[in-house]
Amino acid sequence: MHEMGIVIHLAKTLDQIAVEHHVTRLGSVTLSVGEVSGIVTDLFQDAWRYFSNKNPLLAGSELKLEVIPAITYCDNCHKTYETVKYGRTCPHCGSGETWLVQGNECIIKEIEAETAPDPSGADQEV
Amino acid sequence: MKIIELKETITASNDRDAAALREELRQNHTLLINLMASPGAGKTTLLDRTIRDLKNDYRIGVIEADIDSDVDARKLEQLGVKAVQAHTNGMCHMDAGMTRTALNELGFEEPDLIFLENVGNLICPAEFDTGAGRNVMILSVPEGDDKPLKYPLMFTTSDVLLITKIDTMSVFDFDPELCAERARKLNPSIRIFLLSAKTGEGMEAWEEWLRGEADKWRG
């Protein structure tokens, strides 16, 4: 349920991006998903498969998910550690004064697409 | 095929819609409060009491978001305020688009203060900006003081935490100071009020905050 809601919003954002970049065909979408972002990647793929078939832009395109590892920083000893393994307590010094540095993201990293020529020439070719 | 680099958040289109809606509400001098909580935390009971206390001073509207029913909207309409039922079509949260549709139905020119009672859940509503001016979350005592540890994003995105049903404190193992400390660690600027909508204890401080905010928006 939660994943489906996110897919619907992703589709809306992609529709806008497609207009901005004069996309004529979408090959793939790559998302960077944080390890502790709350998105279950398998469920997300299922939701994508279900929903993308109903959307003319997304139909037939591939969803690629890249996981960003979760890293926590310790305020007390100034070291970082793996969030999923140790949680909120720093494994180096035992302090609870810790903060998530990365791993909560959910970002559209890039898309692979065919585009119509843009008169302003603003698109970057990579 | 070429690669187009984006680095845009998934909910970017919703974020833009929400920002536009918030600006319209600001120009219209209407404060929209997004009220979030678990099912059974007492959102409707809190609203009922709050509306009774404020309805003589503010023009109030209510949007009830439920997956599929209008029980709560009917209950609040009996207080003499305008209430509309927003249907989320099975989704577990309200987004800016759904909020706008509901506001159009409610008519947002008239009210000074509109409460959006979001879908009961502590996860999804926190991820989608509704366009509200202030986010308020309810945590009721029976739910436990460990909720900031389990649903951090909800505490991070809320401006106010209402710890409710404090009349049941003696029955449950709830440490309000520990809960506040956990919430402030996630969100140092969060305002915390302890209250019971049933006995009325603590309602005054929350309503004073609410009046202050509504007056600021009313200008």
mmCIF file of C-alpha atoms in Angstrom:
data_model
loop_
_atom_site.group_PDB
_atom_site.id
_atom_site.type_symbol
_atom_site.label_atom_id
_atom_site.label_comp_id
_atom_site.label_asym_id
_atom_site.label_seq_id
_atom_site.Cartn_x
_atom_site.Cartn_y
_atom_site.Cartn_z
ATOM 1 C CA MET A 1 0.000 0.000 0.000
ATOM 2 C CA HIS A 2 2.727 2.411 0.998
ATOM 3 C CA GLU A 3 4.875 1.440 -1.996
ATOM 4 C CA MET A 4 1.939 1.904 -4.376
ATOM 5 C CA GLY A 5 1.409 5.456 -3.130
ATOM 6 C CA ILE A 6 5.051 6.235 -3.758
ATOM 7 C CA VAL A 7 4.914 4.705 -7.255
ATOM 8 C CA ILE A 8 1.939 6.916 -8.100
ATOM 9 C CA HIS A 9 3.873 10.007 -7.021
ATOM 10 C CA LEU A 10 6.961 8.826 -8.845
ATOM 11 C CA ALA A 11 4.869 8.470 -12.019
ATOM 12 C CA LYS A 12 3.553 12.025 -11.621
ATOM 13 C CA THR A 13 7.062 13.394 -11.178
ATOM 14 C CA LEU A 14 8.283 11.390 -14.194
ATOM 15 C CA ASP A 15 5.427 12.703 -16.331
ATOM 16 C CA GLN A 16 6.605 16.243 -15.572
ATOM 17 C CA ILE A 17 10.236 15.364 -16.203
ATOM 18 C CA ALA A 18 9.252 13.825 -19.555
ATOM 19 C CA VAL A 19 7.649 17.080 -20.623
ATOM 20 C CA GLU A 20 10.626 19.166 -19.484
ATOM 21 C CA HIS A 21 13.134 16.979 -21.309
ATOM 22 C CA HIS A 22 11.019 16.264 -24.418
ATOM 23 C CA VAL A 23 11.066 12.534 -23.747
ATOM 24 C CA THR A 24 9.520 10.464 -26.537
ATOM 25 C CA ARG A 25 10.304 7.025 -25.116
ATOM 26 C CA LEU A 26 11.405 5.991 -21.646
ATOM 27 C CA GLY A 27 13.877 3.103 -21.437
ATOM 28 C CA SER A 28 14.601 2.929 -17.738
ATOM 29 C CA VAL A 29 14.369 4.798 -14.464
ATOM 30 C CA THR A 30 17.095 4.530 -11.837
ATOM 31 C CA LEU A 31 16.234 5.307 -8.227
ATOM 32 C CA SER A 32 18.631 5.688 -5.326
ATOM 33 C CA VAL A 33 16.850 4.270 -2.319
ATOM 34 C CA GLY A 34 18.221 4.555 1.202
ATOM 35 C CA GLU A 35 18.575 1.348 3.184
ATOM 36 C CA VAL A 36 16.394 2.751 5.986
ATOM 37 C CA SER A 37 14.054 4.829 3.808
ATOM 38 C CA GLY A 38 11.178 2.475 4.595
ATOM 39 C CA ILE A 39 10.809 1.344 0.977
ATOM 40 C CA VAL A 40 10.684 -2.411 0.525
ATOM 41 C CA THR A 41 12.382 -2.861 -2.838
ATOM 42 C CA ASP A 42 10.588 -6.104 -3.842
ATOM 43 C CA LEU A 43 7.188 -4.594 -3.077
ATOM 44 C CA PHE A 44 8.210 -1.458 -4.889
ATOM 45 C CA GLN A 45 9.071 -3.453 -8.021
ATOM 46 C CA ASP A 46 5.680 -5.215 -7.824
ATOM 47 C CA ALA A 47 3.866 -1.904 -7.450
ATOM 48 C CA TRP A 48 5.843 -0.500 -10.388
ATOM 49 C CA ARG A 49 4.965 -3.475 -12.603
ATOM 50 C CA TYR A 50 1.300 -3.128 -11.753
ATOM 51 C CA PHE A 51 1.133 0.621 -12.199
ATOM 52 C CA SER A 52 3.537 1.200 -15.101
ATOM 53 C CA ASN A 53 1.369 -0.855 -17.450
ATOM 54 C CA LYS A 54 -1.442 1.631 -16.933
ATOM 55 C CA ASN A 55 0.680 4.657 -17.761
ATOM 56 C CA PRO A 56 1.569 5.358 -21.404
ATOM 57 C CA LEU A 57 4.949 6.886 -20.552
ATOM 58 C CA LEU A 58 6.068 4.163 -18.157
ATOM 59 C CA ALA A 59 4.729 1.087 -19.983
ATOM 60 C CA GLY A 60 7.601 -1.162 -20.982
ATOM 61 C CA SER A 61 10.284 0.767 -19.106
ATOM 62 C CA GLU A 62 12.552 -0.815 -16.545
ATOM 63 C CA LEU A 63 12.877 0.244 -12.915
ATOM 64 C CA LYS A 64 16.405 -0.001 -11.493
ATOM 65 C CA LEU A 65 16.878 0.382 -7.761
ATOM 66 C CA GLU A 66 20.249 1.263 -6.264
ATOM 67 C CA VAL A 67 20.479 0.948 -2.505
ATOM 68 C CA ILE A 68 22.284 3.665 -0.559
ATOM 69 C CA PRO A 69 23.777 2.094 2.593
ATOM 70 C CA ALA A 70 22.658 3.627 5.882
ATOM 71 C CA ILE A 71 25.476 5.260 7.859
ATOM 72 C CA THR A 72 25.221 6.798 11.315
ATOM 73 C CA TYR A 73 27.555 9.385 12.836
ATOM 74 C CA CYS A 74 28.390 9.436 16.533
ATOM 75 C CA ASP A 75 28.446 12.866 18.163
ATOM 76 C CA ASN A 76 30.484 11.582 21.073
ATOM 77 C CA CYS A 77 33.447 9.845 19.379
ATOM 78 C CA HIS A 78 33.036 11.387 15.901
ATOM 79 C CA LYS A 79 33.127 8.045 14.129
ATOM 80 C CA THR A 80 30.629 6.568 11.719
ATOM 81 C CA TYR A 81 29.168 3.075 11.601
ATOM 82 C CA GLU A 82 26.655 0.866 9.754
ATOM 83 C CA THR A 83 23.163 1.835 10.935
ATOM 84 C CA VAL A 84 21.390 -1.432 10.158
ATOM 85 C CA LYS A 85 23.917 -3.530 12.059
ATOM 86 C CA TYR A 86 24.191 -1.421 15.223
ATOM 87 C CA GLY A 87 21.051 0.752 15.351
ATOM 88 C CA ARG A 88 21.187 3.884 17.467
ATOM 89 C CA THR A 89 23.963 2.911 19.829
ATOM 90 C CA CYS A 90 27.517 3.621 18.685
ATOM 91 C CA PRO A 91 29.554 0.368 18.513
ATOM 92 C CA HIS A 92 32.815 2.322 19.089
ATOM 93 C CA CYS A 93 31.956 4.097 22.352
ATOM 94 C CA GLY A 94 28.424 3.021 23.356
ATOM 95 C CA SER A 95 26.967 6.521 23.092
ATOM 96 C CA GLY A 96 23.347 7.066 22.073
ATOM 97 C CA GLU A 97 24.077 10.556 20.731
ATOM 98 C CA THR A 98 24.046 9.422 17.130
ATOM 99 C CA TRP A 99 22.613 10.781 13.881
ATOM 100 C CA LEU A 100 21.746 9.234 10.555
ATOM 101 C CA VAL A 101 24.105 10.632 7.901
ATOM 102 C CA GLN A 102 22.685 8.847 4.875
ATOM 103 C CA GLY A 103 20.266 6.058 4.090
ATOM 104 C CA ASN A 104 16.914 7.830 4.262
ATOM 105 C CA GLU A 105 16.928 9.022 0.640
ATOM 106 C CA CYS A 106 14.558 8.257 -2.145
ATOM 107 C CA ILE A 107 15.844 9.985 -5.248
ATOM 108 C CA ILE A 108 15.322 9.672 -8.996
ATOM 109 C CA LYS A 109 18.965 9.417 -9.995
ATOM 110 C CA GLU A 110 18.594 9.264 -13.740
ATOM 111 C CA ILE A 111 16.441 8.115 -16.608
ATOM 112 C CA GLU A 112 17.387 6.512 -19.882
ATOM 113 C CA ALA A 113 15.277 7.986 -22.652
ATOM 114 C CA GLU A 114 14.856 8.916 -26.265
ATOM 115 C CA THR A 115 14.153 12.584 -26.663
ATOM 116 C CA ALA A 116 12.922 14.903 -29.371
ATOM 117 C CA PRO A 117 15.449 17.564 -30.362
ATOM 118 C CA ASP A 118 15.315 20.437 -27.880
ATOM 119 C CA PRO A 119 15.510 23.843 -29.600
ATOM 120 C CA SER A 120 17.296 25.384 -26.623
ATOM 121 C CA GLY A 121 19.926 22.609 -26.623
ATOM 122 C CA ALA A 122 19.777 22.477 -22.823
ATOM 123 C CA ASP A 123 19.869 18.680 -22.474
ATOM 124 C CA GLN A 124 23.162 17.226 -21.376
ATOM 125 C CA GLU A 125 24.390 14.217 -23.242
ATOM 126 C CA VAL A 126 26.350 11.831 -21.018
ATOM 127 C CA MET B 1 18.755 6.370 -25.863
ATOM 128 C CA LYS B 2 20.591 8.788 -23.667
ATOM 129 C CA ILE B 3 20.982 9.130 -19.937
ATOM 130 C CA ILE B 4 19.430 12.160 -18.306
ATOM 131 C CA GLU B 5 20.767 12.799 -14.807
ATOM 132 C CA LEU B 6 18.110 14.119 -12.457
ATOM 133 C CA LYS B 7 18.806 13.765 -8.728
ATOM 134 C CA GLU B 8 15.216 14.752 -8.015
ATOM 135 C CA THR B 9 13.179 13.414 -5.097
ATOM 136 C CA ILE B 10 10.445 10.938 -5.965
ATOM 137 C CA THR B 11 7.779 13.164 -4.491
ATOM 138 C CA ALA B 12 9.054 16.311 -6.249
ATOM 139 C CA SER B 13 5.774 16.872 -8.111
ATOM 140 C CA ASN B 14 3.816 16.637 -4.848
ATOM 141 C CA ASP B 15 6.281 18.959 -3.103
ATOM 142 C CA ARG B 16 5.705 21.595 -5.784
ATOM 143 C CA ASP B 17 1.904 21.229 -5.594
ATOM 144 C CA ALA B 18 2.073 21.495 -1.797
ATOM 145 C CA ALA B 19 4.208 24.632 -1.870
ATOM 146 C CA ALA B 20 1.802 26.296 -4.320
ATOM 147 C CA LEU B 21 -1.209 25.352 -2.192
ATOM 148 C CA ARG B 22 0.449 26.641 1.005
ATOM 149 C CA GLU B 23 1.138 29.970 -0.687
ATOM 150 C CA GLU B 24 -2.487 30.275 -1.843
ATOM 151 C CA LEU B 25 -3.688 29.563 1.680
ATOM 152 C CA ARG B 26 -1.310 32.166 3.058
ATOM 153 C CA GLN B 27 -2.619 34.801 0.661
ATOM 154 C CA ASN B 28 -6.117 33.811 1.662
ATOM 155 C CA HIS B 29 -5.231 34.134 5.400
ATOM 156 C CA THR B 30 -6.330 30.565 6.070
ATOM 157 C CA LEU B 31 -4.375 28.301 8.382
ATOM 158 C CA LEU B 32 -4.582 24.655 7.390
ATOM 159 C CA ILE B 33 -3.628 22.256 10.188
ATOM 160 C CA ASN B 34 -2.645 18.745 9.114
ATOM 161 C CA LEU B 35 -3.525 16.445 11.993
ATOM 162 C CA MET B 36 -1.802 13.070 11.937
ATOM 163 C CA ALA B 37 -2.030 10.089 14.284
ATOM 164 C CA SER B 38 -2.544 6.345 14.534
ATOM 165 C CA PRO B 39 -6.032 4.887 14.262
ATOM 166 C CA GLY B 40 -7.728 5.223 17.634
ATOM 167 C CA ALA B 41 -5.375 7.905 18.966
ATOM 168 C CA GLY B 42 -8.377 10.177 19.414
ATOM 169 C CA LYS B 43 -8.122 12.604 16.494
ATOM 170 C CA THR B 44 -11.862 13.115 16.198
ATOM 171 C CA THR B 45 -12.368 13.450 19.966
ATOM 172 C CA LEU B 46 -9.589 16.056 20.155
ATOM 173 C CA LEU B 47 -11.052 17.952 17.210
ATOM 174 C CA ASP B 48 -14.516 17.823 18.708
ATOM 175 C CA ARG B 49 -13.342 19.490 21.932
ATOM 176 C CA THR B 50 -11.035 21.967 20.184
ATOM 177 C CA ILE B 51 -13.743 23.073 17.778
ATOM 178 C CA ARG B 52 -16.254 23.573 20.606
ATOM 179 C CA ASP B 53 -13.761 25.849 22.369
ATOM 180 C CA LEU B 54 -12.758 27.857 19.291
ATOM 181 C CA LYS B 55 -15.809 28.026 17.083
ATOM 182 C CA ASN B 56 -17.069 31.329 18.433
ATOM 183 C CA ASP B 57 -13.801 33.076 17.578
ATOM 184 C CA TYR B 58 -12.839 31.489 14.278
ATOM 185 C CA ARG B 59 -14.585 30.337 11.148
ATOM 186 C CA ILE B 60 -13.645 26.685 11.132
ATOM 187 C CA GLY B 61 -13.704 24.037 8.415
ATOM 188 C CA VAL B 62 -12.844 20.356 8.611
ATOM 189 C CA ILE B 63 -11.579 17.882 6.049
ATOM 190 C CA GLU B 64 -11.924 14.282 7.120
ATOM 191 C CA ALA B 65 -9.676 11.926 5.209
ATOM 192 C CA ASP B 66 -10.750 8.355 5.354
ATOM 193 C CA ILE B 67 -10.234 5.526 3.019
ATOM 194 C CA ASP B 68 -13.956 4.987 2.730
ATOM 195 C CA SER B 69 -16.543 6.365 5.168
ATOM 196 C CA ASP B 70 -18.024 9.627 6.364
ATOM 197 C CA VAL B 71 -18.736 8.735 9.989
ATOM 198 C CA ASP B 72 -16.293 11.314 11.420
ATOM 199 C CA ALA B 73 -17.351 14.149 9.098
ATOM 200 C CA ARG B 74 -21.010 13.740 10.105
ATOM 201 C CA LYS B 75 -20.076 13.745 13.780
ATOM 202 C CA LEU B 76 -18.174 17.027 13.502
ATOM 203 C CA GLU B 77 -20.832 18.671 11.353
ATOM 204 C CA GLN B 78 -23.150 18.420 14.336
ATOM 205 C CA LEU B 79 -20.989 21.111 15.963
ATOM 206 C CA GLY B 80 -22.107 23.539 13.297
ATOM 207 C CA VAL B 81 -18.856 23.712 11.318
ATOM 208 C CA LYS B 82 -18.568 22.815 7.680
ATOM 209 C CA ALA B 83 -17.004 19.406 7.158
ATOM 210 C CA VAL B 84 -16.198 17.522 3.987
ATOM 211 C CA GLN B 85 -15.135 13.965 3.508
ATOM 212 C CA ALA B 86 -12.044 13.454 1.371
ATOM 213 C CA HIS B 87 -11.737 10.017 -0.089
ATOM 214 C CA THR B 88 -8.225 8.818 -0.698
ATOM 215 C CA ASN B 89 -9.290 6.064 -3.102
ATOM 216 C CA GLY B 90 -7.685 3.421 -0.965
ATOM 217 C CA MET B 91 -4.403 5.284 -0.449
ATOM 218 C CA CYS B 92 -2.950 5.447 3.027
ATOM 219 C CA HIS B 93 -2.289 9.209 3.071
ATOM 220 C CA MET B 94 -3.461 12.590 1.779
ATOM 221 C CA ASP B 95 -1.296 14.378 -0.761
ATOM 222 C CA ALA B 96 -1.405 17.981 -1.954
ATOM 223 C CA GLY B 97 -3.662 17.185 -4.923
ATOM 224 C CA MET B 98 -6.264 15.407 -2.797
ATOM 225 C CA THR B 99 -6.090 18.210 -0.232
ATOM 226 C CA ARG B 100 -6.735 20.806 -2.921
ATOM 227 C CA THR B 101 -9.751 18.874 -4.200
ATOM 228 C CA ALA B 102 -11.176 18.697 -0.671
ATOM 229 C CA LEU B 103 -10.476 22.405 -0.055
ATOM 230 C CA ASN B 104 -12.304 23.314 -3.242
ATOM 231 C CA GLU B 105 -15.277 21.330 -2.040
ATOM 232 C CA LEU B 106 -15.125 22.961 1.388
ATOM 233 C CA GLY B 107 -14.600 26.418 -0.073
ATOM 234 C CA PHE B 108 -11.472 27.882 1.474
ATOM 235 C CA GLU B 109 -12.284 31.582 1.082
ATOM 236 C CA GLU B 110 -14.378 31.677 4.226
ATOM 237 C CA PRO B 111 -12.680 29.702 7.020
ATOM 238 C CA ASP B 112 -9.801 31.160 9.065
ATOM 239 C CA LEU B 113 -8.858 27.753 10.323
ATOM 240 C CA ILE B 114 -9.191 24.389 8.602
ATOM 241 C CA PHE B 115 -8.356 21.057 10.170
ATOM 242 C CA LEU B 116 -7.310 18.231 7.908
ATOM 243 C CA GLU B 117 -7.745 14.962 9.742
ATOM 244 C CA ASN B 118 -5.290 12.798 7.835
ATOM 245 C CA VAL B 119 -5.589 9.025 7.398
ATOM 246 C CA GLY B 120 -4.841 7.206 10.658
ATOM 247 C CA ASN B 121 -1.265 5.958 10.339
ATOM 248 C CA LEU B 122 2.147 7.198 11.447
ATOM 249 C CA ILE B 123 4.126 6.346 8.313
ATOM 250 C CA CYS B 124 2.687 7.455 4.964
ATOM 251 C CA PRO B 125 1.159 10.808 5.957
ATOM 252 C CA ALA B 126 4.604 11.933 7.122
ATOM 253 C CA GLU B 127 6.059 11.399 3.665
ATOM 254 C CA PHE B 128 3.594 13.493 1.695
ATOM 255 C CA ASP B 129 3.364 17.238 2.116
ATOM 256 C CA THR B 130 -0.317 18.221 2.047
ATOM 257 C CA GLY B 131 0.312 21.949 1.707
ATOM 258 C CA ALA B 132 -0.760 22.535 5.318
ATOM 259 C CA GLY B 133 0.651 25.517 7.202
ATOM 260 C CA ARG B 134 1.346 23.456 10.309
ATOM 261 C CA ASN B 135 1.723 19.741 10.972
ATOM 262 C CA VAL B 136 0.392 18.449 14.259
ATOM 263 C CA MET B 137 0.712 14.864 15.436
ATOM 264 C CA ILE B 138 -1.074 13.069 18.215
ATOM 265 C CA LEU B 139 0.477 10.347 20.292
ATOM 266 C CA SER B 140 -1.890 8.901 22.857
ATOM 267 C CA VAL B 141 -0.559 7.518 26.118
ATOM 268 C CA PRO B 142 -1.716 3.907 25.492
ATOM 269 C CA GLU B 143 0.438 3.789 22.329
ATOM 270 C CA GLY B 144 3.625 4.022 24.369
ATOM 271 C CA ASP B 145 6.560 6.412 24.787
ATOM 272 C CA ASP B 146 8.765 4.488 22.343
ATOM 273 C CA LYS B 147 6.959 5.733 19.222
ATOM 274 C CA PRO B 148 9.598 8.392 18.360
ATOM 275 C CA LEU B 149 12.056 5.525 17.972
ATOM 276 C CA LYS B 150 9.751 3.593 15.672
ATOM 277 C CA TYR B 151 8.319 6.334 13.476
ATOM 278 C CA PRO B 152 11.064 8.991 13.383
ATOM 279 C CA LEU B 153 9.907 10.775 10.219
ATOM 280 C CA MET B 154 6.512 11.613 11.720
ATOM 281 C CA PHE B 155 8.224 13.350 14.649
ATOM 282 C CA THR B 156 10.680 15.103 12.335
ATOM 283 C CA THR B 157 7.975 16.606 10.114
ATOM 284 C CA SER B 158 5.583 17.686 12.899
ATOM 285 C CA ASP B 159 5.577 21.204 14.361
ATOM 286 C CA VAL B 160 3.574 20.064 17.360
ATOM 287 C CA LEU B 161 3.328 16.831 19.321
ATOM 288 C CA LEU B 162 0.167 16.369 21.335
ATOM 289 C CA ILE B 163 0.492 13.677 23.964
ATOM 290 C CA THR B 164 -3.134 12.826 24.592
ATOM 291 C CA LYS B 165 -5.266 10.676 26.902
ATOM 292 C CA ILE B 166 -3.053 11.718 29.837
ATOM 293 C CA ASP B 167 -5.943 10.758 32.132
ATOM 294 C CA THR B 168 -4.872 7.142 31.486
ATOM 295 C CA MET B 169 -1.235 7.740 32.481
ATOM 296 C CA SER B 170 -1.497 5.781 35.738
ATOM 297 C CA VAL B 171 -2.606 2.628 33.906
ATOM 298 C CA PHE B 172 0.075 2.644 31.214
ATOM 299 C CA ASP B 173 3.819 2.570 31.540
ATOM 300 C CA PHE B 174 4.339 5.880 29.747
ATOM 301 C CA ASP B 175 7.173 8.247 30.656
ATOM 302 C CA PRO B 176 6.265 11.687 29.251
ATOM 303 C CA GLU B 177 9.726 13.135 29.881
ATOM 304 C CA LEU B 178 11.461 10.268 28.132
ATOM 305 C CA CYS B 179 9.018 10.561 25.227
ATOM 306 C CA ALA B 180 9.657 14.319 24.968
ATOM 307 C CA GLU B 181 13.415 13.764 25.065
ATOM 308 C CA ARG B 182 13.178 11.196 22.262
ATOM 309 C CA ALA B 183 10.982 13.490 20.170
ATOM 310 C CA ARG B 184 13.279 16.514 20.696
ATOM 311 C CA LYS B 185 16.287 14.503 19.663
ATOM 312 C CA LEU B 186 14.641 14.026 16.276
ATOM 313 C CA ASN B 187 13.202 17.520 16.107
ATOM 314 C CA PRO B 188 14.653 20.086 18.539
ATOM 315 C CA SER B 189 12.014 22.724 17.728
ATOM 316 C CA ILE B 190 8.936 20.508 18.186
ATOM 317 C CA ARG B 191 6.292 21.958 20.566
ATOM 318 C CA ILE B 192 4.907 19.420 23.001
ATOM 319 C CA PHE B 193 1.596 19.617 24.840
ATOM 320 C CA LEU B 194 0.200 17.051 27.257
ATOM 321 C CA LEU B 195 -3.563 16.908 27.416
ATOM 322 C CA SER B 196 -6.747 14.947 27.803
ATOM 323 C CA ALA B 197 -9.604 15.832 25.488
ATOM 324 C CA LYS B 198 -11.848 13.833 27.789
ATOM 325 C CA THR B 199 -11.178 15.665 31.061
ATOM 326 C CA GLY B 200 -10.064 18.919 29.446
ATOM 327 C CA GLU B 201 -6.733 18.945 31.286
ATOM 328 C CA GLY B 202 -4.028 20.697 29.250
ATOM 329 C CA MET B 203 -6.414 21.771 26.489
ATOM 330 C CA GLU B 204 -5.854 25.432 27.254
ATOM 331 C CA ALA B 205 -2.147 25.493 26.370
ATOM 332 C CA TRP B 206 -2.737 23.716 23.060
ATOM 333 C CA GLU B 207 -5.600 26.009 22.176
ATOM 334 C CA GLU B 208 -3.541 29.059 23.096
ATOM 335 C CA TRP B 209 -0.849 27.928 20.659
ATOM 336 C CA LEU B 210 -3.498 27.276 18.015
ATOM 337 C CA ARG B 211 -5.069 30.714 18.487
ATOM 338 C CA GLY B 212 -1.635 32.336 18.220
ATOM 339 C CA GLU B 213 -0.929 30.564 14.938
ATOM 340 C CA ALA B 214 -4.392 31.194 13.481
ATOM 341 C CA ASP B 215 -4.090 34.905 14.375
ATOM 342 C CA LYS B 216 -0.697 35.101 12.666
ATOM 343 C CA TRP B 217 -2.155 33.646 9.487
ATOM 344 C CA ARG B 218 -5.301 35.718 9.690
ATOM 345 C CA GLY B 219 -3.071 38.791 9.831
#
